[in-house]
Short mmCIF file of C-alpha atoms in Angstrom, two decimals:
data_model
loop_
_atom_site.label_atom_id
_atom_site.label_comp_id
_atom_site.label_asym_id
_atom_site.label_seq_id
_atom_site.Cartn_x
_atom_site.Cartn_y
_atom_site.Cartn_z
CA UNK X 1 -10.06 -21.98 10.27
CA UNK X 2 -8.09 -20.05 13.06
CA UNK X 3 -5.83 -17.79 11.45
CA UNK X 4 -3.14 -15.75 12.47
CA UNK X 5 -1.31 -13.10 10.17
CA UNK X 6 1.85 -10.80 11.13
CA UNK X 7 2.73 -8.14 9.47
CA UNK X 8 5.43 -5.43 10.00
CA UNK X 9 2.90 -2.82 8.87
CA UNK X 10 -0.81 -1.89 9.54
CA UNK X 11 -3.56 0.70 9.85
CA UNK X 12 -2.84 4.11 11.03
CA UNK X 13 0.26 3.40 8.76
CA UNK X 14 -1.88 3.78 5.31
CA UNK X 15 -0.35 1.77 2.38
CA UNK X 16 -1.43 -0.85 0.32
CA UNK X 17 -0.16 -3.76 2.12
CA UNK X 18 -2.30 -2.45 5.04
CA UNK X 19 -4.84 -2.02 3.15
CA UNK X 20 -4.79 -5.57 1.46
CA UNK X 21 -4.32 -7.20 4.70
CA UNK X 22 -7.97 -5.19 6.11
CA UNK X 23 -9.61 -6.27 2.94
CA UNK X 24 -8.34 -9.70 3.34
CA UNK X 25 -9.26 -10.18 7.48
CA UNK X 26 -12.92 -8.51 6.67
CA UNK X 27 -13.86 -11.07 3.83
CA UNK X 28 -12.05 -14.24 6.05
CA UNK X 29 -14.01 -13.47 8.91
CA UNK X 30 -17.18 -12.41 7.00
CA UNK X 31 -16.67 -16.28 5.43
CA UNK X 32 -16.66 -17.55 8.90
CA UNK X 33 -12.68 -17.89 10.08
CA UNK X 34 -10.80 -16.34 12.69
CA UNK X 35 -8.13 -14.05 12.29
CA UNK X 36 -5.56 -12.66 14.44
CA UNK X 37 -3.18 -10.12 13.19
CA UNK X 38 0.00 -8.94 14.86
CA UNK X 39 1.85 -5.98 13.81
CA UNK X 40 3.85 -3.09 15.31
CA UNK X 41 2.26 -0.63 17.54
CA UNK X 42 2.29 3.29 16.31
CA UNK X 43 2.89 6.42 19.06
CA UNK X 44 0.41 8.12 16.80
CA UNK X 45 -3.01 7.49 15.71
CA UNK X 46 -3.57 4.06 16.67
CA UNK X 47 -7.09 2.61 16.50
CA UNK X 48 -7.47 -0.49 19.21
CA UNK X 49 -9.54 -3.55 17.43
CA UNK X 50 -10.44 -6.86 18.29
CA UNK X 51 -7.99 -9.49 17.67
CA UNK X 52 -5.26 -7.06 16.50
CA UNK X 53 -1.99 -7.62 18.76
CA UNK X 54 0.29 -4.40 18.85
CA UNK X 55 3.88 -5.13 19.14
CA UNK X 56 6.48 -2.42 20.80
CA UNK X 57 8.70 -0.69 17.99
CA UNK X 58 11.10 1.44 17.37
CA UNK X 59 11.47 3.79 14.32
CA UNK X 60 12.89 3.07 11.46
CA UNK X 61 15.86 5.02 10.18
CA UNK X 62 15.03 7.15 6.69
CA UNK X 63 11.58 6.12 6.82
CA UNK X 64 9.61 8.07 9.95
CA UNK X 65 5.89 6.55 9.01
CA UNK X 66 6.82 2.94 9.50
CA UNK X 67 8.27 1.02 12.68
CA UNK X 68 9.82 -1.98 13.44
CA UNK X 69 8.68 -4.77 15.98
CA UNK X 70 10.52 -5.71 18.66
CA UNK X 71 11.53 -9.52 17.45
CA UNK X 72 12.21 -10.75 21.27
CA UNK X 73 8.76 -9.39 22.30
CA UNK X 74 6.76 -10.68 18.82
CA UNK X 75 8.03 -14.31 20.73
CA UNK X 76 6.60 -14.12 24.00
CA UNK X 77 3.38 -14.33 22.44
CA UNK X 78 3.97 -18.39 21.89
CA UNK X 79 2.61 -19.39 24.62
CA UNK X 80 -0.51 -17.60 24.14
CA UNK X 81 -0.74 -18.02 20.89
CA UNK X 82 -0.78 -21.87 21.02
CA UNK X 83 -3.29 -21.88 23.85
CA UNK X 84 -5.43 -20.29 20.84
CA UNK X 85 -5.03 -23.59 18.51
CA UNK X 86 -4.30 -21.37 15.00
CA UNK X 87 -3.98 -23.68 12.09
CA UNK X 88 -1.55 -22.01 10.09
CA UNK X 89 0.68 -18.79 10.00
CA UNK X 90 -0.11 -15.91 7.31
CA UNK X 91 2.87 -13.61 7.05
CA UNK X 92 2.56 -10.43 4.80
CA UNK X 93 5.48 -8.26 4.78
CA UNK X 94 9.59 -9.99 4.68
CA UNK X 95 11.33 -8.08 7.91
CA UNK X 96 10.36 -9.10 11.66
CA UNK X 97 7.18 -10.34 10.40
CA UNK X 98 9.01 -12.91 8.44
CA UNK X 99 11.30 -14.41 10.72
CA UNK X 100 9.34 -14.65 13.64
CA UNK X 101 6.39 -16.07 11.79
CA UNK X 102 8.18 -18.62 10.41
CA UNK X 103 9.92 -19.22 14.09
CA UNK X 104 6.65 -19.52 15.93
CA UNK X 105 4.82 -21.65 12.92
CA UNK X 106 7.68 -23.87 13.59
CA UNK X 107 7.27 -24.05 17.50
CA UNK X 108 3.34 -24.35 17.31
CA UNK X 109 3.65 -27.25 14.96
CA UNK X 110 1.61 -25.40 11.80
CA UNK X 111 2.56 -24.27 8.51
CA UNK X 112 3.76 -20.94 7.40
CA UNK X 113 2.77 -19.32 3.91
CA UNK X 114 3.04 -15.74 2.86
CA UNK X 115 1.54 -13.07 0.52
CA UNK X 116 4.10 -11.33 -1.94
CA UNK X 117 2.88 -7.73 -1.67
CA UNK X 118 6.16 -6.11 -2.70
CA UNK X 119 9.00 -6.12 -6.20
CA UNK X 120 11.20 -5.39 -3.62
CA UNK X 121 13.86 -5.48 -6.55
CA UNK X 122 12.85 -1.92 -7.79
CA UNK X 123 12.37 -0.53 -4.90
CA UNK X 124 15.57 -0.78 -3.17
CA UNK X 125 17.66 1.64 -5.50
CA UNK X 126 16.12 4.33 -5.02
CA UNK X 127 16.24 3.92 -1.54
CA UNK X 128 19.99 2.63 -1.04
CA UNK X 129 22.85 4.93 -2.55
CA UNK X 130 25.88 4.12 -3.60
CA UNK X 131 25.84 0.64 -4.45
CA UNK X 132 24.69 -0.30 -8.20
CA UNK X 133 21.33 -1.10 -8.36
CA UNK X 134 22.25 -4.43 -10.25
CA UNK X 135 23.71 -5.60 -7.23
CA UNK X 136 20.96 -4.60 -4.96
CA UNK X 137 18.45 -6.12 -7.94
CA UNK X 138 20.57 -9.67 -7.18
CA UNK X 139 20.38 -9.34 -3.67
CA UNK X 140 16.79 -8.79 -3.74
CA UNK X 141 16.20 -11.60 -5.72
CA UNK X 142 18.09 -13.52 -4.08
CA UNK X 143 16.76 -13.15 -0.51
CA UNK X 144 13.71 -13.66 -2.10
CA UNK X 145 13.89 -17.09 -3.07
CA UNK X 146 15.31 -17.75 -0.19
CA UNK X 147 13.06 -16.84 2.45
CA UNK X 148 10.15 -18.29 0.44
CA UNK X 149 12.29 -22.15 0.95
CA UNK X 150 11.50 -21.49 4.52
CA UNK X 151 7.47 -21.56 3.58
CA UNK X 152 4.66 -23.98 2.62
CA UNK X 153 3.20 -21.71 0.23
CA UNK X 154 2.76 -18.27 -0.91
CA UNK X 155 0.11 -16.31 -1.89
CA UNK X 156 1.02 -13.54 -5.19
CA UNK X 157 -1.67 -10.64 -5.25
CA UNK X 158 -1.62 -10.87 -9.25
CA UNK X 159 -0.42 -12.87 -12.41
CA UNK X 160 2.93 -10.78 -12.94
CA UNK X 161 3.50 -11.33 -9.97
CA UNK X 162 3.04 -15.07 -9.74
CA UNK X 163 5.44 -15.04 -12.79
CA UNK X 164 8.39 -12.78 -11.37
CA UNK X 165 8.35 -15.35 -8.79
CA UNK X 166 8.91 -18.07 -10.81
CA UNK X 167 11.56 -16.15 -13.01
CA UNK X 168 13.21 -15.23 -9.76
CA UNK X 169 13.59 -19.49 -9.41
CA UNK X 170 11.08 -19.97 -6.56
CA UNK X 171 9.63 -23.27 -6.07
CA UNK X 172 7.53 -23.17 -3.71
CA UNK X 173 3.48 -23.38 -4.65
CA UNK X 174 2.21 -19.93 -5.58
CA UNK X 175 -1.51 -19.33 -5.40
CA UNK X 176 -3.10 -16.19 -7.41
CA UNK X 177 -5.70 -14.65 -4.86
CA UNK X 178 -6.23 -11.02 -5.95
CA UNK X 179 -7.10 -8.66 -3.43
CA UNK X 180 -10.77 -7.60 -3.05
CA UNK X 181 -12.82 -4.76 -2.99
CA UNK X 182 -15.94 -3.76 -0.88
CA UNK X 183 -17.59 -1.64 -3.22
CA UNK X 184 -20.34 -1.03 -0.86
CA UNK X 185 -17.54 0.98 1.14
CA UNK X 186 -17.50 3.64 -1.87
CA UNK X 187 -21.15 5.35 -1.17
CA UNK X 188 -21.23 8.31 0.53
CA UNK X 189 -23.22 11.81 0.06
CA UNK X 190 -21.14 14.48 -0.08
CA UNK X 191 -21.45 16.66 -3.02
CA UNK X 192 -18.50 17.23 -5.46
CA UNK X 193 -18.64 21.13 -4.97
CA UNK X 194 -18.37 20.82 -1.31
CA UNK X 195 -14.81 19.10 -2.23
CA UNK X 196 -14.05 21.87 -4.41
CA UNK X 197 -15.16 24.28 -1.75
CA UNK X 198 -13.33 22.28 1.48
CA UNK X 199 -9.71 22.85 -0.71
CA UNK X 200 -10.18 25.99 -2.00
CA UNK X 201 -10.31 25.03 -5.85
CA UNK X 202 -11.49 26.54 -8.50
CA UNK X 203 -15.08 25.42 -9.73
CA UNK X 204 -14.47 24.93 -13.37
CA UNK X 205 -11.54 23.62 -12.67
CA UNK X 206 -10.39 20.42 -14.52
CA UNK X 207 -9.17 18.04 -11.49
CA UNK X 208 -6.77 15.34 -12.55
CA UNK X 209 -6.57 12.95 -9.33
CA UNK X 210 -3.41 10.94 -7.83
CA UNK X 211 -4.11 8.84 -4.70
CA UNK X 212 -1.39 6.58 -2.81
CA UNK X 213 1.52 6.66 -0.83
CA UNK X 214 4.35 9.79 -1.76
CA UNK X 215 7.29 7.43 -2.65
CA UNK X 216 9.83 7.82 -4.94
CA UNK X 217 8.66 4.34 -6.87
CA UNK X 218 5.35 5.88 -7.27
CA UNK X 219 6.80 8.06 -10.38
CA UNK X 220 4.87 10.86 -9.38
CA UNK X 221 7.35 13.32 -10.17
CA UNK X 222 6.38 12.48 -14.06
CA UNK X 223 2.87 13.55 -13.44
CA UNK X 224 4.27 16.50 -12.14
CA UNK X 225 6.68 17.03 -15.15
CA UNK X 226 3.77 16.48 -17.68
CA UNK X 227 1.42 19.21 -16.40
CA UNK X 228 2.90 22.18 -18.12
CA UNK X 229 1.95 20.45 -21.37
CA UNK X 230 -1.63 19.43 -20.05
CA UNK X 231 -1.61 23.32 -18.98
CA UNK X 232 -0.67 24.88 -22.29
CA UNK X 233 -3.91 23.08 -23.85
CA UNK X 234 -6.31 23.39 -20.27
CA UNK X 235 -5.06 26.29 -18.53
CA UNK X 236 -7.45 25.38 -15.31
CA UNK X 237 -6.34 22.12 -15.03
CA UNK X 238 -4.95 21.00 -11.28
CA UNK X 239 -3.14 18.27 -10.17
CA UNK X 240 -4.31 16.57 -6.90
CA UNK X 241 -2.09 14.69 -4.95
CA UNK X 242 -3.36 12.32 -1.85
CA UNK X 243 -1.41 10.63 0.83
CA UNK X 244 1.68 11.16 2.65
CA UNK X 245 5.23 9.47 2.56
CA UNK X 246 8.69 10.05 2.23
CA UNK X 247 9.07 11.64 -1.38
CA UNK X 248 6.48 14.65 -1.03
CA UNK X 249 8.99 17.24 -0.04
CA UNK X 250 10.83 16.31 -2.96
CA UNK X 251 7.87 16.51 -5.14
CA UNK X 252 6.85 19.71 -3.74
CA UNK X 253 10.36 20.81 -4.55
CA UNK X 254 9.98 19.89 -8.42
CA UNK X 255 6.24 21.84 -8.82
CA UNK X 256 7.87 24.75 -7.63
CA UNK X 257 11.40 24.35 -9.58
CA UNK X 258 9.36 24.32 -13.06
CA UNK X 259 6.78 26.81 -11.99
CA UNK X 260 3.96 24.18 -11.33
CA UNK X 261 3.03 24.92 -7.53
CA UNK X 262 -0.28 26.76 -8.42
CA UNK X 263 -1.12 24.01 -10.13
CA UNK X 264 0.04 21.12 -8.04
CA UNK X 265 -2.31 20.26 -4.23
CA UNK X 266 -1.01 17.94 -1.92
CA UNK X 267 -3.98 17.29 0.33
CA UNK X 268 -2.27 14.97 2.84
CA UNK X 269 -4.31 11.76 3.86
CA UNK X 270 -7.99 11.53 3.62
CA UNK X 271 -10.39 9.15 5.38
CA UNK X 272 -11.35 6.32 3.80
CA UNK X 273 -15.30 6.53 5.42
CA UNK X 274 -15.97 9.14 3.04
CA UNK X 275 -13.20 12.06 2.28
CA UNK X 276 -11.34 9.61 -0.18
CA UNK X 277 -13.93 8.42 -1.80
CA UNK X 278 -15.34 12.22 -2.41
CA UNK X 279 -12.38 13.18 -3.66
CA UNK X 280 -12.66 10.46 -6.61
CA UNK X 281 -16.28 11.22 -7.44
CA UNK X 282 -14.98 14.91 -7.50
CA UNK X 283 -12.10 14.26 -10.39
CA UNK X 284 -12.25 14.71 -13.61
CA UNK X 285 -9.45 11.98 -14.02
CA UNK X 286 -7.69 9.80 -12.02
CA UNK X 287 -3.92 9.40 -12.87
CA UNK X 288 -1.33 7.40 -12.13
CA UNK X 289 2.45 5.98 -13.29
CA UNK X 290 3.73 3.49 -10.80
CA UNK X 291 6.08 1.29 -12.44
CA UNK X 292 6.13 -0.90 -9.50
CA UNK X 293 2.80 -1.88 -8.76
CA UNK X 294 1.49 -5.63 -8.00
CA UNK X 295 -2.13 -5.67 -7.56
CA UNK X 296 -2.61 -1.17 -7.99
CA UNK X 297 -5.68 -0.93 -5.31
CA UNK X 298 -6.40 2.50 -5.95
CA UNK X 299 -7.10 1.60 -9.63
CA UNK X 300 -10.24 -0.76 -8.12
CA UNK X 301 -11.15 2.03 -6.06
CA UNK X 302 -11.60 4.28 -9.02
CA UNK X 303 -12.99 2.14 -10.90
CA UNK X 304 -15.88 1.06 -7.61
CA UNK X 305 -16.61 4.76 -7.12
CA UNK X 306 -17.74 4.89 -11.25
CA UNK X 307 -19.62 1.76 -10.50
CA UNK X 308 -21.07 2.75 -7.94
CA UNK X 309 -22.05 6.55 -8.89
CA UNK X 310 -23.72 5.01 -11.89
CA UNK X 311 -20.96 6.39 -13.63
CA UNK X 312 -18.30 9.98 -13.92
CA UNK X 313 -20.70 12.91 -14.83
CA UNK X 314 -20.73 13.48 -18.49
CA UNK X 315 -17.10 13.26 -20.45
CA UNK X 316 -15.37 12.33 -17.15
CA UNK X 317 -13.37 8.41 -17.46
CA UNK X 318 -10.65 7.03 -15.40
CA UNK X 319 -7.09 7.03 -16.84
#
């Protein structure tokens, strides 16, 4: 098949609906099919690749990491996108992506389906003050079901997430396709002390691991709230904290409000051809309390860097 997907966020923008969307293009084309992706172009640490159409953006207000394609522009790609025969439309995210994939699966005669990455429901109130989050919950729901009308089919990254569609009142077909993992991806030679050595922690120290993107509906600020108790019974315990986003100021902010900031190491973004997949092998735990979550990648990354290792060194299990 001759796919094309669009997507209002990708790669050097690291989350896990970029992430999915990689996975998904690497094991499509490995099976044989084409895929084209568009998405919005970054001013900063954009990678060019084949088949990968950047889109001009502007910034989105409140959120500095993520942009937003240029709707006129993601259009004059019709005609040279139906030179290219695709046979259907893959869209992955619910803003420009959306519309315009439906608009141009319309005008090149094909059909349109969609993956459901996000429970945009409980994300918007933390985002959007000062209206009650009930109301926002409604809205959510409701432009939901009906931008999925508009589709042939959708694509839900997990059961519960199949089934929040259908509470929601969507009828069109929903297909459970989880998103996989390339476990083969996870090998890499580093030692564990050069980790410890590269950051500057302590070598007996126990190493409790978050990785993901610093949002506010990643509930990191309770893993941040429960170290003082993990403390009081492992002194030499630290918290490590991957990734970038919008709540780590704010989560810096709490560490050092209840004393925690010795304790607590954000690390920023690692690279996923090695640096990331250290930093599991280094951990003593990996830890996490997203409430939000609909497929949790970095819980099948843990768990291929055990497999993989031949297991955590002795007393050492994911959590």
């Amino acid at each position: 098949m001759n796919i094309l997907m669009l997507s209002d966020v990708y790669f050097p923008r690291i989350n896990g609906v970029a992430t999915s969307i990689a996975s998904f293009r690497d094991a499509l084309q490995r099976l044989g099919h084409s895929v084209t992706l568009v998405c919005p172009g970054y001013p900063v640490g954009q990678v060019d690749e084949p088949d990968v159409l950047r889109i001009s953006s502007r910034g989105v207000p409140g959120s500095p990491e993520d942009r937003m394609m240029h709707y006129r522009e993601v259009m004059k790609l019709a005609p040279r996108l139906a030179a290219e025969h695709f046979d259907l439309v893959h869209i992955h995210t619910p803003f420009v992506a959306h519309y315009a994939g439906v608009a141009l699966a319309r005008r090149l005669g094909i059909p349109a389906l969609a993956t459901y990455h996000t429970l945009f429901e409980e994300y918007l109130p933390l985002y959007v003050r000062g209206v009650p989050s009930r109301w926002l919950r409604f809205l959510a729901r409701r432009l939901s079901v009906w931008q999925c009308r508009r589709l042939a089919a959708l694509v839900a990254p997990s059961h519960a997430m199949h089934d929040t569609l259908l509470r929601y009142g969507v009828k069109t077909p929903v297909a459970v396709i989880p998103t996989g993992l390339a476990l083969e991806r996870f090998r890499h030679p580093v030692e564990d002390d050069d980790f410890r050595d590269r950051y500057h922690l302590p070598k007996n120290a126990r190493l409790l691991l978050f990785v993901g993107h610093l949002a506010f509906e990643k509930n990191i600020a309770f893993l941040i709230d429960l170290l003082p108790r993990v403390l009081a019974e492992h002194p030499d315990t630290r918290l490590i904290i991957t990734g970038e986003g919008p709540a780590r100021a704010a989560l810096a902010r709490r560490a050092r409000q209840i004393g925690m900031e010795y304790a607590v190491h954000f690390l920023g973004y690692l690279g996923r051809n090695g640096p990331l997949q250290t930093a599991y092998r280094a951990a003593d735990a990996f830890i996490f309390a997203s409430r939000t979550e609909t497929q949790g990648l970095v819980l099948l990354e843990a768990m291929g860097v055990i497999v993989k290792s031949g297991g955590w060194r002795s007393g050492r299990i994911p959590v």
